[in-house]
mmCIF file of C-alpha atoms and ligand atoms in Angstrom:
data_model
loop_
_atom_site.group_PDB
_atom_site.id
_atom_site.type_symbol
_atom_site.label_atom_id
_atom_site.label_comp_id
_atom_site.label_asym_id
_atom_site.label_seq_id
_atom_site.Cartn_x
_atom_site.Cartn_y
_atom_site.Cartn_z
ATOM 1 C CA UNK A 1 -26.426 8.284 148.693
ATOM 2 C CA UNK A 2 -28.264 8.937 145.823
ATOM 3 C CA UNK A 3 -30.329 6.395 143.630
ATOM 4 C CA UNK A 4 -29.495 7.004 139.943
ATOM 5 C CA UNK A 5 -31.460 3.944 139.256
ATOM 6 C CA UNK A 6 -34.630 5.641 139.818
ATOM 7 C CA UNK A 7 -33.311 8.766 138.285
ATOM 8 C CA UNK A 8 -32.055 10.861 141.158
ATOM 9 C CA UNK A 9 -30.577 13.108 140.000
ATOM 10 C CA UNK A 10 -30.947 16.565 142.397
ATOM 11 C CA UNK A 11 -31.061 20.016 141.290
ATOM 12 C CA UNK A 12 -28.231 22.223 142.605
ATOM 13 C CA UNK A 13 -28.259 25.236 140.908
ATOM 14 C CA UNK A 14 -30.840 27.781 142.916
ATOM 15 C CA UNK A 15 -31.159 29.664 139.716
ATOM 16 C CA UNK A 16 -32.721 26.887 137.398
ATOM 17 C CA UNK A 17 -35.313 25.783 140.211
ATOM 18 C CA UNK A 18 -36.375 29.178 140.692
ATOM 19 C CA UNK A 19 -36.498 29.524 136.709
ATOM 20 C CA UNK A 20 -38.537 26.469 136.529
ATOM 21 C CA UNK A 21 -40.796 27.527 139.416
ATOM 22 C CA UNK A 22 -41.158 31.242 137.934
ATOM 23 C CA UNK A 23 -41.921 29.789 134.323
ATOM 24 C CA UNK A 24 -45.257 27.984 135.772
ATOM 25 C CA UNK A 25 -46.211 31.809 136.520
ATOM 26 C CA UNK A 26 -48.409 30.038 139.366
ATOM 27 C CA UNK A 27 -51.503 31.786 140.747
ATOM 28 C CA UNK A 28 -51.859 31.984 144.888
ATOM 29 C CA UNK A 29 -54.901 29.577 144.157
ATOM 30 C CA UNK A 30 -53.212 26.650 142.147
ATOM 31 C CA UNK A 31 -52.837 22.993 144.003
ATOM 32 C CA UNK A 32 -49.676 21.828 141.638
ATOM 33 C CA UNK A 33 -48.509 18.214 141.455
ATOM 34 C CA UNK A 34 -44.589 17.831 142.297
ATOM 35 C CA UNK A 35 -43.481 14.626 140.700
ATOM 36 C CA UNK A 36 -40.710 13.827 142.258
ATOM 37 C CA UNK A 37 -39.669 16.528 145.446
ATOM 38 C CA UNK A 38 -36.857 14.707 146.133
ATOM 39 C CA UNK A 39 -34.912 16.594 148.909
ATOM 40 C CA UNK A 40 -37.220 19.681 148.011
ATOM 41 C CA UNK A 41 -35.515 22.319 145.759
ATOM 42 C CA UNK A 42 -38.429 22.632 144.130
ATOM 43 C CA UNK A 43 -40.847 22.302 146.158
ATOM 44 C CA UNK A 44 -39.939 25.077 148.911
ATOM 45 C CA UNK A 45 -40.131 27.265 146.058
ATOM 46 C CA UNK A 46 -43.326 26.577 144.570
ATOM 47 C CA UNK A 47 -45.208 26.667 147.838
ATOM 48 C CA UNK A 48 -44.052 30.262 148.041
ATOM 49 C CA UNK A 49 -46.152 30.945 145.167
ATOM 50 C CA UNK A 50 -49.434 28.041 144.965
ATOM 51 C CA UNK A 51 -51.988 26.864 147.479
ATOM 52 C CA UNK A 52 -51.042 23.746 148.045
ATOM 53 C CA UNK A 53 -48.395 21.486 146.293
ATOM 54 C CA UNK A 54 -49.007 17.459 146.377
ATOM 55 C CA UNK A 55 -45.615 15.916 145.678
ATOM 56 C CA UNK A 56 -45.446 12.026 144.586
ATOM 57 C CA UNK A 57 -42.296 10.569 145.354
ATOM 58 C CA UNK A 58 -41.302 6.786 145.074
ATOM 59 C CA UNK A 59 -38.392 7.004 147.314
ATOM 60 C CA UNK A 60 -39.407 7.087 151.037
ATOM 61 C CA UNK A 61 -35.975 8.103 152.546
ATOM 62 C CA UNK A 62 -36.823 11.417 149.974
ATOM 63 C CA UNK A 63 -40.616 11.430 150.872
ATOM 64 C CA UNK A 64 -38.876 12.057 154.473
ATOM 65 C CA UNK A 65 -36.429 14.832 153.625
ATOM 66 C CA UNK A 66 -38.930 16.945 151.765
ATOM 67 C CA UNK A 67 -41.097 16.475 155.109
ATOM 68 C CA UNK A 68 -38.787 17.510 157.164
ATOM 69 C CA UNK A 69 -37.934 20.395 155.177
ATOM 70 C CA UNK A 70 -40.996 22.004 155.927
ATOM 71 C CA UNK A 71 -41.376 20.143 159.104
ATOM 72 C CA UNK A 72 -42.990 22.980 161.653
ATOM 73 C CA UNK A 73 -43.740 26.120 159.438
ATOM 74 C CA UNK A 74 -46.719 27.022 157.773
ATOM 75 C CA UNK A 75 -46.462 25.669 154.645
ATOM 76 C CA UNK A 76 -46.241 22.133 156.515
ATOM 77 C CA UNK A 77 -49.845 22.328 156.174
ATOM 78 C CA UNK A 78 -50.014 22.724 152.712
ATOM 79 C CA UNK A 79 -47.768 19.662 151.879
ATOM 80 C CA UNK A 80 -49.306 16.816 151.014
ATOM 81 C CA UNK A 81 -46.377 13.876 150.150
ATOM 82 C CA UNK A 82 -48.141 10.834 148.724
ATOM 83 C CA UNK A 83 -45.837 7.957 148.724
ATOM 84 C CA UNK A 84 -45.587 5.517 145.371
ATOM 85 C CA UNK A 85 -44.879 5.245 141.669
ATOM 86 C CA UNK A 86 -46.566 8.284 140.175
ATOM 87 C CA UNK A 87 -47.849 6.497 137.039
ATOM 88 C CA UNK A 88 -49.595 4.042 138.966
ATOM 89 C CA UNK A 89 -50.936 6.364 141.649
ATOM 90 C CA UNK A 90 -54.835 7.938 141.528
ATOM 91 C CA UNK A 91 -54.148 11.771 140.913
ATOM 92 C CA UNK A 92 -56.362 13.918 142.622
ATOM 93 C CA UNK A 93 -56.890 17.240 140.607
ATOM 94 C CA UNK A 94 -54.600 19.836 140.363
ATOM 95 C CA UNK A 95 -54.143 22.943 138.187
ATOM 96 C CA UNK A 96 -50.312 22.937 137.604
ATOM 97 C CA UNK A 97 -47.665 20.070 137.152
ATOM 98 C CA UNK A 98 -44.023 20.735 137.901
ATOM 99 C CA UNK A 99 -41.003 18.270 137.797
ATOM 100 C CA UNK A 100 -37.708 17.952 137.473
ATOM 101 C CA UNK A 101 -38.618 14.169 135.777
ATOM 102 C CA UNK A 102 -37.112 10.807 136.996
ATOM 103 C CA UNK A 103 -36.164 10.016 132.747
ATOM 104 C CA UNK A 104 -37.507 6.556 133.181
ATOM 105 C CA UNK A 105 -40.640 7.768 133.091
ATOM 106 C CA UNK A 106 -41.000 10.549 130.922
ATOM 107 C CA UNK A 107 -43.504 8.656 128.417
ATOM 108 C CA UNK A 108 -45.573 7.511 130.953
ATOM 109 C CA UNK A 109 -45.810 10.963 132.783
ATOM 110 C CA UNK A 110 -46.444 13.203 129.241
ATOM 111 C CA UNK A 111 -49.598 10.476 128.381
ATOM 112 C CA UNK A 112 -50.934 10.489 131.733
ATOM 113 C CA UNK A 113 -51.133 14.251 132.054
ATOM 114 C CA UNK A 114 -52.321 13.975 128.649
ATOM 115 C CA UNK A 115 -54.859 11.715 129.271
ATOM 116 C CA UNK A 116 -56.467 13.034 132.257
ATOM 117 C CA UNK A 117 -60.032 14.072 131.730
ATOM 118 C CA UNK A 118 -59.011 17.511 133.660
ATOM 119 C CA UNK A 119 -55.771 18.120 132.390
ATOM 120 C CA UNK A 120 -53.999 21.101 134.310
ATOM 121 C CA UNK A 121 -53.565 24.163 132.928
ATOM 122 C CA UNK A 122 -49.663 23.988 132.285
ATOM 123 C CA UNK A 123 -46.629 21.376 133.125
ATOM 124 C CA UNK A 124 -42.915 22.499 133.312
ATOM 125 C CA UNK A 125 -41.144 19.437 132.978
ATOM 126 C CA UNK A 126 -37.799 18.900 132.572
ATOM 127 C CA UNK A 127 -36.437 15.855 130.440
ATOM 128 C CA UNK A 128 -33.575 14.593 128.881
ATOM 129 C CA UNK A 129 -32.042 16.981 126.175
ATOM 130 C CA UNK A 130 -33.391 14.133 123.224
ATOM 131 C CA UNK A 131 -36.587 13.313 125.157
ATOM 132 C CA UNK A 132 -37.550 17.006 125.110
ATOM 133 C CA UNK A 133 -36.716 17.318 121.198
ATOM 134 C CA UNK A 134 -38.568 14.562 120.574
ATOM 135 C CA UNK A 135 -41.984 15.938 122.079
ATOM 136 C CA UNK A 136 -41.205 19.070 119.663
ATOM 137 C CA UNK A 137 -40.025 17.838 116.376
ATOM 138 C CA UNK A 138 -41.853 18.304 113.113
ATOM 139 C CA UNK A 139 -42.453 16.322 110.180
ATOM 140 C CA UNK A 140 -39.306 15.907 108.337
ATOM 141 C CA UNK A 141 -36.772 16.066 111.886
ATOM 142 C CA UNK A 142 -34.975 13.324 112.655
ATOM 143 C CA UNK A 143 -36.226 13.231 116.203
ATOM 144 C CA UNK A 144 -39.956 12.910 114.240
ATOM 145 C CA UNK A 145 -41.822 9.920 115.777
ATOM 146 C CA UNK A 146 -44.796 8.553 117.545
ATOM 147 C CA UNK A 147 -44.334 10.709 120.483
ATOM 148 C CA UNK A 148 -44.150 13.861 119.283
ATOM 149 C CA UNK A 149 -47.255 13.488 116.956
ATOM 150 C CA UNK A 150 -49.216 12.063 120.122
ATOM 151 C CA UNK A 151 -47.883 14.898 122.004
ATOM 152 C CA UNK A 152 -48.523 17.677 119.619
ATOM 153 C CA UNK A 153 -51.750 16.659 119.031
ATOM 154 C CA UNK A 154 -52.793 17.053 122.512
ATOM 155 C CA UNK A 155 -51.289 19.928 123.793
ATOM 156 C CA UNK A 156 -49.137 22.548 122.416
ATOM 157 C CA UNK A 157 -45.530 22.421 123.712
ATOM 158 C CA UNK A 158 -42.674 24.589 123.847
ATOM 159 C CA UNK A 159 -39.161 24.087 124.664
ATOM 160 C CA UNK A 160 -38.270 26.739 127.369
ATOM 161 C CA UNK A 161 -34.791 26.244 128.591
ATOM 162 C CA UNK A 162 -31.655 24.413 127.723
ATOM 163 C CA UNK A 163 -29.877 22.801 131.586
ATOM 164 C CA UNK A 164 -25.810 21.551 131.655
ATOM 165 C CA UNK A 165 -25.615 18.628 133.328
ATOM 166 C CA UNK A 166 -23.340 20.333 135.924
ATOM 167 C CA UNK A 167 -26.245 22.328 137.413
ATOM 168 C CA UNK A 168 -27.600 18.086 138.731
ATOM 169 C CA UNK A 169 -25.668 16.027 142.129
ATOM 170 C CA UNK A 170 -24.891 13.631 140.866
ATOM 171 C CA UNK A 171 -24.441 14.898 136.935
ATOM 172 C CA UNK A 172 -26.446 12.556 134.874
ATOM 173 C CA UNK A 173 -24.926 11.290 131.599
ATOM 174 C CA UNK A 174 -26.835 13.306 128.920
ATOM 175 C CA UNK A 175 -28.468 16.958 128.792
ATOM 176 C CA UNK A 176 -31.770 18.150 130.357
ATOM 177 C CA UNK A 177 -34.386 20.646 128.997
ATOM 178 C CA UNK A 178 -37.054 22.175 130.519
ATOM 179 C CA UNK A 179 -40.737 21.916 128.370
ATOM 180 C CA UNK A 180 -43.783 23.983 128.990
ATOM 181 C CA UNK A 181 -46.883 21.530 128.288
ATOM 182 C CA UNK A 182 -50.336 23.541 127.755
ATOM 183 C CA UNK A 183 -52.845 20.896 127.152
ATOM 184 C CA UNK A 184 -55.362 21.708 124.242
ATOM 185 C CA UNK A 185 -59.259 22.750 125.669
ATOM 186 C CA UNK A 186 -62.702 23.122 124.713
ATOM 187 C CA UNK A 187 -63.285 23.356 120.969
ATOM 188 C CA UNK A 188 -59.301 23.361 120.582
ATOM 189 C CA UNK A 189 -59.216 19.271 122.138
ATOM 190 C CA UNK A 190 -59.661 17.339 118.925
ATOM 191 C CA UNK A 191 -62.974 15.155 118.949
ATOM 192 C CA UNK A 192 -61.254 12.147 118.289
ATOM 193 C CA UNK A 193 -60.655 9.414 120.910
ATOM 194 C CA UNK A 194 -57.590 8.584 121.895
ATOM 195 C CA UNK A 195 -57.230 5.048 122.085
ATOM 196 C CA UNK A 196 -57.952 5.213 118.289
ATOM 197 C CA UNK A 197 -55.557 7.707 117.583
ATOM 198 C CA UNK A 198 -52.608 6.137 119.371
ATOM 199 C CA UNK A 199 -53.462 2.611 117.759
ATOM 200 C CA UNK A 200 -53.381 4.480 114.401
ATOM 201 C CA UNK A 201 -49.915 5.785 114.617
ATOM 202 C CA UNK A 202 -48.310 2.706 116.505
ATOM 203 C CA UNK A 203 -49.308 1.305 112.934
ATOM 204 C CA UNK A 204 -47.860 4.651 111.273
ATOM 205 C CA UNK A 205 -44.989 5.008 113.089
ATOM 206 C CA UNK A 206 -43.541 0.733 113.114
ATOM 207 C CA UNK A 207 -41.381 2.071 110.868
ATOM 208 C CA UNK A 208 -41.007 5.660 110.363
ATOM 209 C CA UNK A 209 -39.328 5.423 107.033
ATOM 210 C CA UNK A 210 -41.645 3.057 105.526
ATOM 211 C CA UNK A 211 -44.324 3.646 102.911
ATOM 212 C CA UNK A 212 -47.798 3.913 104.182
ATOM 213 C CA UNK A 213 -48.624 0.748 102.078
ATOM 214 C CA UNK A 214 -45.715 -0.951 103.476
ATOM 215 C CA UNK A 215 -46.760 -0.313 106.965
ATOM 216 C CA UNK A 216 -50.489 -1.223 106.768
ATOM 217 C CA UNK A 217 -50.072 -3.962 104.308
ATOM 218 C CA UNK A 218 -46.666 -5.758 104.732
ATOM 219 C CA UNK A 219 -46.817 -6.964 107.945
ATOM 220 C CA UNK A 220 -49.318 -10.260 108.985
ATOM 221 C CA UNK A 221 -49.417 -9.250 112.370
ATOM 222 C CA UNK A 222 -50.908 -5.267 111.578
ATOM 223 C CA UNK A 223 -53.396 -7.135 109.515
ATOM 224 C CA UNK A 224 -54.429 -9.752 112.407
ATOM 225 C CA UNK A 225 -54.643 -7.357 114.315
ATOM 226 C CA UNK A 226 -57.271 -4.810 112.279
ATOM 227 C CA UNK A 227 -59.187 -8.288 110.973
ATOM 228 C CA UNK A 228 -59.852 -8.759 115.008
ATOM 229 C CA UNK A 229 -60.504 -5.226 115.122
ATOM 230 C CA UNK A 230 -62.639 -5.342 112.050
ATOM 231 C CA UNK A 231 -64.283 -8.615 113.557
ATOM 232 C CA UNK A 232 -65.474 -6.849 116.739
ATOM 233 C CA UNK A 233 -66.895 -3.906 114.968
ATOM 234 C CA UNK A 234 -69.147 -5.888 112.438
ATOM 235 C CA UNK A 235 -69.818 -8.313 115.869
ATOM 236 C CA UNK A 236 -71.405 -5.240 117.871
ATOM 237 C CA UNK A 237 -73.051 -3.420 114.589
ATOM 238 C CA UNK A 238 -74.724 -6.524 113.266
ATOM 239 C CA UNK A 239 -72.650 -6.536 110.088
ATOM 240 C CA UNK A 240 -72.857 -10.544 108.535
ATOM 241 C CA UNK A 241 -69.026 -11.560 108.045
ATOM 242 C CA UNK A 242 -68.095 -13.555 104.669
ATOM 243 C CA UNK A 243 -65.342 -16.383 106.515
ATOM 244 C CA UNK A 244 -65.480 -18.149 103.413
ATOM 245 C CA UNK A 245 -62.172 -19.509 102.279
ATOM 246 C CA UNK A 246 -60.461 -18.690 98.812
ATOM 247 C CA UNK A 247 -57.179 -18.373 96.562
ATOM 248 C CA UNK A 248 -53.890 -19.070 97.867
ATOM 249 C CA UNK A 249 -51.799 -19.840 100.965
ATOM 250 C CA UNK A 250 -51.444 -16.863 103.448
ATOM 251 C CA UNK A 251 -47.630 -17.038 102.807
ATOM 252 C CA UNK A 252 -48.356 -16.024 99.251
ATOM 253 C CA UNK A 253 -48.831 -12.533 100.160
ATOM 254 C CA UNK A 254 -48.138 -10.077 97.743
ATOM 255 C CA UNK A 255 -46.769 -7.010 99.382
ATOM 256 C CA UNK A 256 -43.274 -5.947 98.574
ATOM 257 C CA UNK A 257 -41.992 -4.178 101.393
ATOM 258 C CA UNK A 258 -38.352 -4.267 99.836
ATOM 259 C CA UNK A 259 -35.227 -5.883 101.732
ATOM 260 C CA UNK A 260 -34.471 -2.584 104.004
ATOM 261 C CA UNK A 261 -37.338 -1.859 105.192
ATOM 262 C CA UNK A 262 -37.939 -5.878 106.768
ATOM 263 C CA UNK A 263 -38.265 -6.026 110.768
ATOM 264 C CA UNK A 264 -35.041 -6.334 112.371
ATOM 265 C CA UNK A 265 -33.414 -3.971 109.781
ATOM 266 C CA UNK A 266 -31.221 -1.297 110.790
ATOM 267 C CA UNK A 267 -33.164 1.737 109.907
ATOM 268 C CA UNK A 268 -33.645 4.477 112.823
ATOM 269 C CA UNK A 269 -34.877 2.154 115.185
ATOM 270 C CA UNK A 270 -35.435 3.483 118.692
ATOM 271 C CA UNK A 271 -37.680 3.457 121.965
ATOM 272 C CA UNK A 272 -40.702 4.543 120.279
ATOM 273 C CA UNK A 273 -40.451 1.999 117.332
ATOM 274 C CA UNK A 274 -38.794 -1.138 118.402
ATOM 275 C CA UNK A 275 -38.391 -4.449 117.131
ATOM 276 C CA UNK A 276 -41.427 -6.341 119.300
ATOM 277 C CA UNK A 277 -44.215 -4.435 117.380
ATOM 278 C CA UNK A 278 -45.145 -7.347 115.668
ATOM 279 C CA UNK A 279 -45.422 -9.129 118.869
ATOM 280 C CA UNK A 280 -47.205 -5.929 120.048
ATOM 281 C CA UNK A 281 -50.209 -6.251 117.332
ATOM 282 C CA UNK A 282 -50.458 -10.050 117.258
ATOM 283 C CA UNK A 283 -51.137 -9.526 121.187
ATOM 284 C CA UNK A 284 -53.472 -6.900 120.383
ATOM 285 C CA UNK A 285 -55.222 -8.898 117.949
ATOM 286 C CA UNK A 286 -55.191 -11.510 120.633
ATOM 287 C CA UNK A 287 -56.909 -9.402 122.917
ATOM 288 C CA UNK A 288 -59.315 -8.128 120.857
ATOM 289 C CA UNK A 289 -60.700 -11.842 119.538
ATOM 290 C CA UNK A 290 -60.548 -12.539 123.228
ATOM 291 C CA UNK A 291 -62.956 -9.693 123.933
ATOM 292 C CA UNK A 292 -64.824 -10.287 120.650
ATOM 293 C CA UNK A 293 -65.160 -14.193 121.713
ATOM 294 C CA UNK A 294 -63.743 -14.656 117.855
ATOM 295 C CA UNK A 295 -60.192 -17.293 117.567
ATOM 296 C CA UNK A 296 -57.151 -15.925 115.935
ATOM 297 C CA UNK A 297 -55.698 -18.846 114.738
ATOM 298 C CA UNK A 298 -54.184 -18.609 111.959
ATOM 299 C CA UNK A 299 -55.335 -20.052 108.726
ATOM 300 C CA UNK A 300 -54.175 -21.599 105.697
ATOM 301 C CA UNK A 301 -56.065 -20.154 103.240
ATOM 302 C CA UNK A 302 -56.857 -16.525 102.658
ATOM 303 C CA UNK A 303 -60.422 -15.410 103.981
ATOM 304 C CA UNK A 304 -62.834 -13.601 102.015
ATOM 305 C CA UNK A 305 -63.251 -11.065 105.058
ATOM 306 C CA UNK A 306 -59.249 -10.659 105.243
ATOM 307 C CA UNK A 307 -59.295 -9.782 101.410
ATOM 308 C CA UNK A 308 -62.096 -7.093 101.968
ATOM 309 C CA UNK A 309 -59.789 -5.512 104.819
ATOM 310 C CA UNK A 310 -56.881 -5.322 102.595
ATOM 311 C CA UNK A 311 -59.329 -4.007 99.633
ATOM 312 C CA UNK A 312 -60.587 -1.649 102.346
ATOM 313 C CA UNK A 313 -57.318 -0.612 103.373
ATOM 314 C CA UNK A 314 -55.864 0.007 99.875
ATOM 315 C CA UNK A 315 -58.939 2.244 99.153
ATOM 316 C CA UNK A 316 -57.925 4.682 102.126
ATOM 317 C CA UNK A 317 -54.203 4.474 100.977
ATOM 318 C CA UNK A 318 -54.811 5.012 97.782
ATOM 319 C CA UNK A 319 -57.724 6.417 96.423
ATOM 320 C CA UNK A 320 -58.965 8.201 99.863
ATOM 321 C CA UNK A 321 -55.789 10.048 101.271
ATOM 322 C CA UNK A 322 -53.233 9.193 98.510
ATOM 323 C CA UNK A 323 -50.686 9.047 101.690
ATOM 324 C CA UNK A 324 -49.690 5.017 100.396
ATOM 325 C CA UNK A 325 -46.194 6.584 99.060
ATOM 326 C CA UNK A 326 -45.852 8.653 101.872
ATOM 327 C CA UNK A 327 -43.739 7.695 105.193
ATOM 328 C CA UNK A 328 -44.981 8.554 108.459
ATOM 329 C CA UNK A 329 -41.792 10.564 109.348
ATOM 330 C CA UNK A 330 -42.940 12.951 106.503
ATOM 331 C CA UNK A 331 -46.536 13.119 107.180
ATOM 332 C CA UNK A 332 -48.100 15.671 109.369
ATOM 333 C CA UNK A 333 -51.338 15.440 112.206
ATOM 334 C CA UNK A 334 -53.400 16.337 109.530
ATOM 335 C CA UNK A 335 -52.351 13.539 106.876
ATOM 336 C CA UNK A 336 -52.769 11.343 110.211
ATOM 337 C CA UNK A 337 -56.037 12.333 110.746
ATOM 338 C CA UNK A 338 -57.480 12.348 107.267
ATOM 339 C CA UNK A 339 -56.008 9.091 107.765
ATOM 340 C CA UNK A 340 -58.174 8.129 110.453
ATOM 341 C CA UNK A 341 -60.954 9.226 109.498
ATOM 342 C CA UNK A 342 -61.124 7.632 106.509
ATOM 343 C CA UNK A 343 -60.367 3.903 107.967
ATOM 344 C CA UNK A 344 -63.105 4.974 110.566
ATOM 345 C CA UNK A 345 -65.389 5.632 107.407
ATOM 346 C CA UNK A 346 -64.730 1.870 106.321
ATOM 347 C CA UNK A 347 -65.432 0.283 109.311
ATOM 348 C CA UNK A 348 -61.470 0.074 110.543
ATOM 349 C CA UNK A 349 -61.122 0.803 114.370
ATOM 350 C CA UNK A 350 -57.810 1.075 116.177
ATOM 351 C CA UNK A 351 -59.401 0.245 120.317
HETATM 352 N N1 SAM B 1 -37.224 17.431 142.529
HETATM 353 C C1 SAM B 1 -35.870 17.131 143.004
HETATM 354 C C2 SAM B 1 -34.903 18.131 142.456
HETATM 355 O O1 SAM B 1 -35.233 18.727 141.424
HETATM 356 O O2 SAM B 1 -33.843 18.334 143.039
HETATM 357 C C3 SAM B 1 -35.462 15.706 142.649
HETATM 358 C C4 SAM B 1 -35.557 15.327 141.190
HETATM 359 S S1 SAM B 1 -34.893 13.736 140.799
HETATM 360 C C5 SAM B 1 -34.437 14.048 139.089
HETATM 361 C C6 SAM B 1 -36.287 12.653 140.572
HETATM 362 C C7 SAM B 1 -37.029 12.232 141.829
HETATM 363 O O3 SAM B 1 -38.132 11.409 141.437
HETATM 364 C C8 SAM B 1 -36.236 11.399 142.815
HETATM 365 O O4 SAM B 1 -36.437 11.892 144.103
HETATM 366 C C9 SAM B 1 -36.820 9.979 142.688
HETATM 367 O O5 SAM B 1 -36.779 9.245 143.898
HETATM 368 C C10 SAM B 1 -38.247 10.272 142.295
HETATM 369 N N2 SAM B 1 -38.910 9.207 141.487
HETATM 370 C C11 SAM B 1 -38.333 8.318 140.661
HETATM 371 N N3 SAM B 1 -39.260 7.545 140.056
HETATM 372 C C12 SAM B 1 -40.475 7.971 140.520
HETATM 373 C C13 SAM B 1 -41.820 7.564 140.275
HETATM 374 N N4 SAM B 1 -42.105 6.564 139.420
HETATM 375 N N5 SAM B 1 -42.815 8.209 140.932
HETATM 376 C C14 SAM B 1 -42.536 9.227 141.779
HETATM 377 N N6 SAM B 1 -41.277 9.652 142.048
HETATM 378 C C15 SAM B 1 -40.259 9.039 141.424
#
């Protein structure tokens, strides 16, 4: 009767939803978000403790269990079920976030509470076993990629409690964890914005064992799409554009990025860094000529304004952050952020 497809997967072990309940050390004023009640383990538990609890639930055959659970006592009142997809619904504010995570959408979820412009104060989540070691792995780990830089960056995040597959009806394949989330604030939220950040390390992270040169200069479709983004920026600061045409065919490209490290080889590939990124940043670049009113079409010759973006780019690399030897996998937020910063300085914008 359950729906494994959208990651039902119910709690049945008292003890771990009151551990996950009691580790959100709630206050009697907190409004928490429930993501996901399902038949209500959790969220009997945390109305006990919080204010009010607004649970988001896609299923409505579970949207009605979790109302009749409370169906008649007090707490009915401060129940408020919203029916939908949780990443595409409005969130009102709310102070706490708890969830026992539908794994389909554990991206989604960490970047939207990341992104909020009122983040709340703390999220227990719990994730897949390899989800939850990805948001905490360091430079170096072999779970190291995209997400847990983007993560880390935001918010510090701990790993709080291990969960058996056993304690679930039915038992889902893998391992669960439970993550405390504890979004950076004030003077601690870096002053960087985060559309640029991201679009830095989707270039970063392609290919998390690749040189930094090899990432920002082997691949046509990168450079599209920072020439678009390069475009737009000299478009809206009144910066003339040299178009003129020079030296050889486009094929010619001189950028070595050695037989292993070609798309479509076999090295670590997972969710974060797939095969379509190329297709990823020639839409990008697509978009952004689209926006700019510039054409992408691609050209025979080399441009003088493509050679000063690859000059530009080999000056950060090189002489700026000496990161070009350096793979992503190894680098740390602050070699990403030097990073940044220094394309920024040149005129290179990632959104
Ligand atoms: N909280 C309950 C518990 O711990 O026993 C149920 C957790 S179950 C792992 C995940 C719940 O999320 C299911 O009830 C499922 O219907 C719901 N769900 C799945 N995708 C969702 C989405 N995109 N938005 C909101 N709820 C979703």
């Amino acid at each position: 009767k359950f729906n494994t497809n959208v990651g039902q997967h119910i709690l049945k072990n008292p003890g771990v939803a009151e551990a996950i309940v009691q580790k959100a050390n709630l206050k009697p004023s907190d409004i928490v978000l429930e993501v996901g009640p399902g038949t209500g383990n959790l969220t009997i538990r945390i109305l006990e403790k919080a204010k009010k609890v607004i649970a988001v639930e896609l299923d409505p055959r579970m949207a009605a269990e979790v109302t009749k659970r409370v169906q008649g006592k007090p707490e009915a009142k401060r129940l408020e079920v919203l029916l939908g997809d949780v990443i595409k619904t409005e969130l009102p504010h709310f102070d706490v976030c708890i969830s026992n995570t539908p794994y389909q959408i554990s991206s989604p979820l960490v970047f939207k509470i990341l992104a909020l412009p009122n983040p709340p104060r703390v999220s227990i989540l719990m994730f897949q076993r390899e989800f939850a070691l990805r948001l905490t792995a360091r430079p170096g780990d072999s779970l190291y990629c995209r997400l847990s830089v983007n993560a880390q960056f935001w918010a510090k995040i701990t790993h709080i409690m291990k969960v058996g597959k056993n304690n679930f009806r039915p038992p889902p394949q893998v391992e669960s964890s439970v993550v405390r989330i504890e979004p950076k604030m004030g003077s601690e939220r870096p002053g960087v914005s985060w559309g640029e950040w991201d679009g830095l390390l989707r270039v970063c992270f392609v290919r998390k064992n690749r040189t930094m040169r090899a990432s920002w200069l082997g691949t046509k479709e990168v450079l599209a799409m920072i020439e678009s983004n390069y475009r737009r920026h000299c478009s809206l600061n009144d910066i003339p554009i040299d178009d003129t045409e020079f030296g050889e065919d486009e094929e010619a490209m001189d950028v070595d990025v050695g037989a292993d490290e070609e798309w479509g080889g076999i090295m670590d590939v997972d969710e974060e860094e797939g095969d379509d990124a190329p297709a990823f940043f020639k839409q990008e670049a697509e978009r952004l000529a689209r926006e700019a009113g510039t054409k992408t079409k691609s050209r025979k010759k080399k441009t003088r304004v493509a050679e000063l973006i690859r000059e530009k780019i080999r000056k950060v690399l090189e002489d700026v952050t000496e990161l070009a030897d350096k793979r992503a996998g190894k680098c740390d937020e602050n070699d990403f952020l030097r990073l940044l910063l220094a394309f920024n300085d040149e005129g290179i914008h990632f959104n």
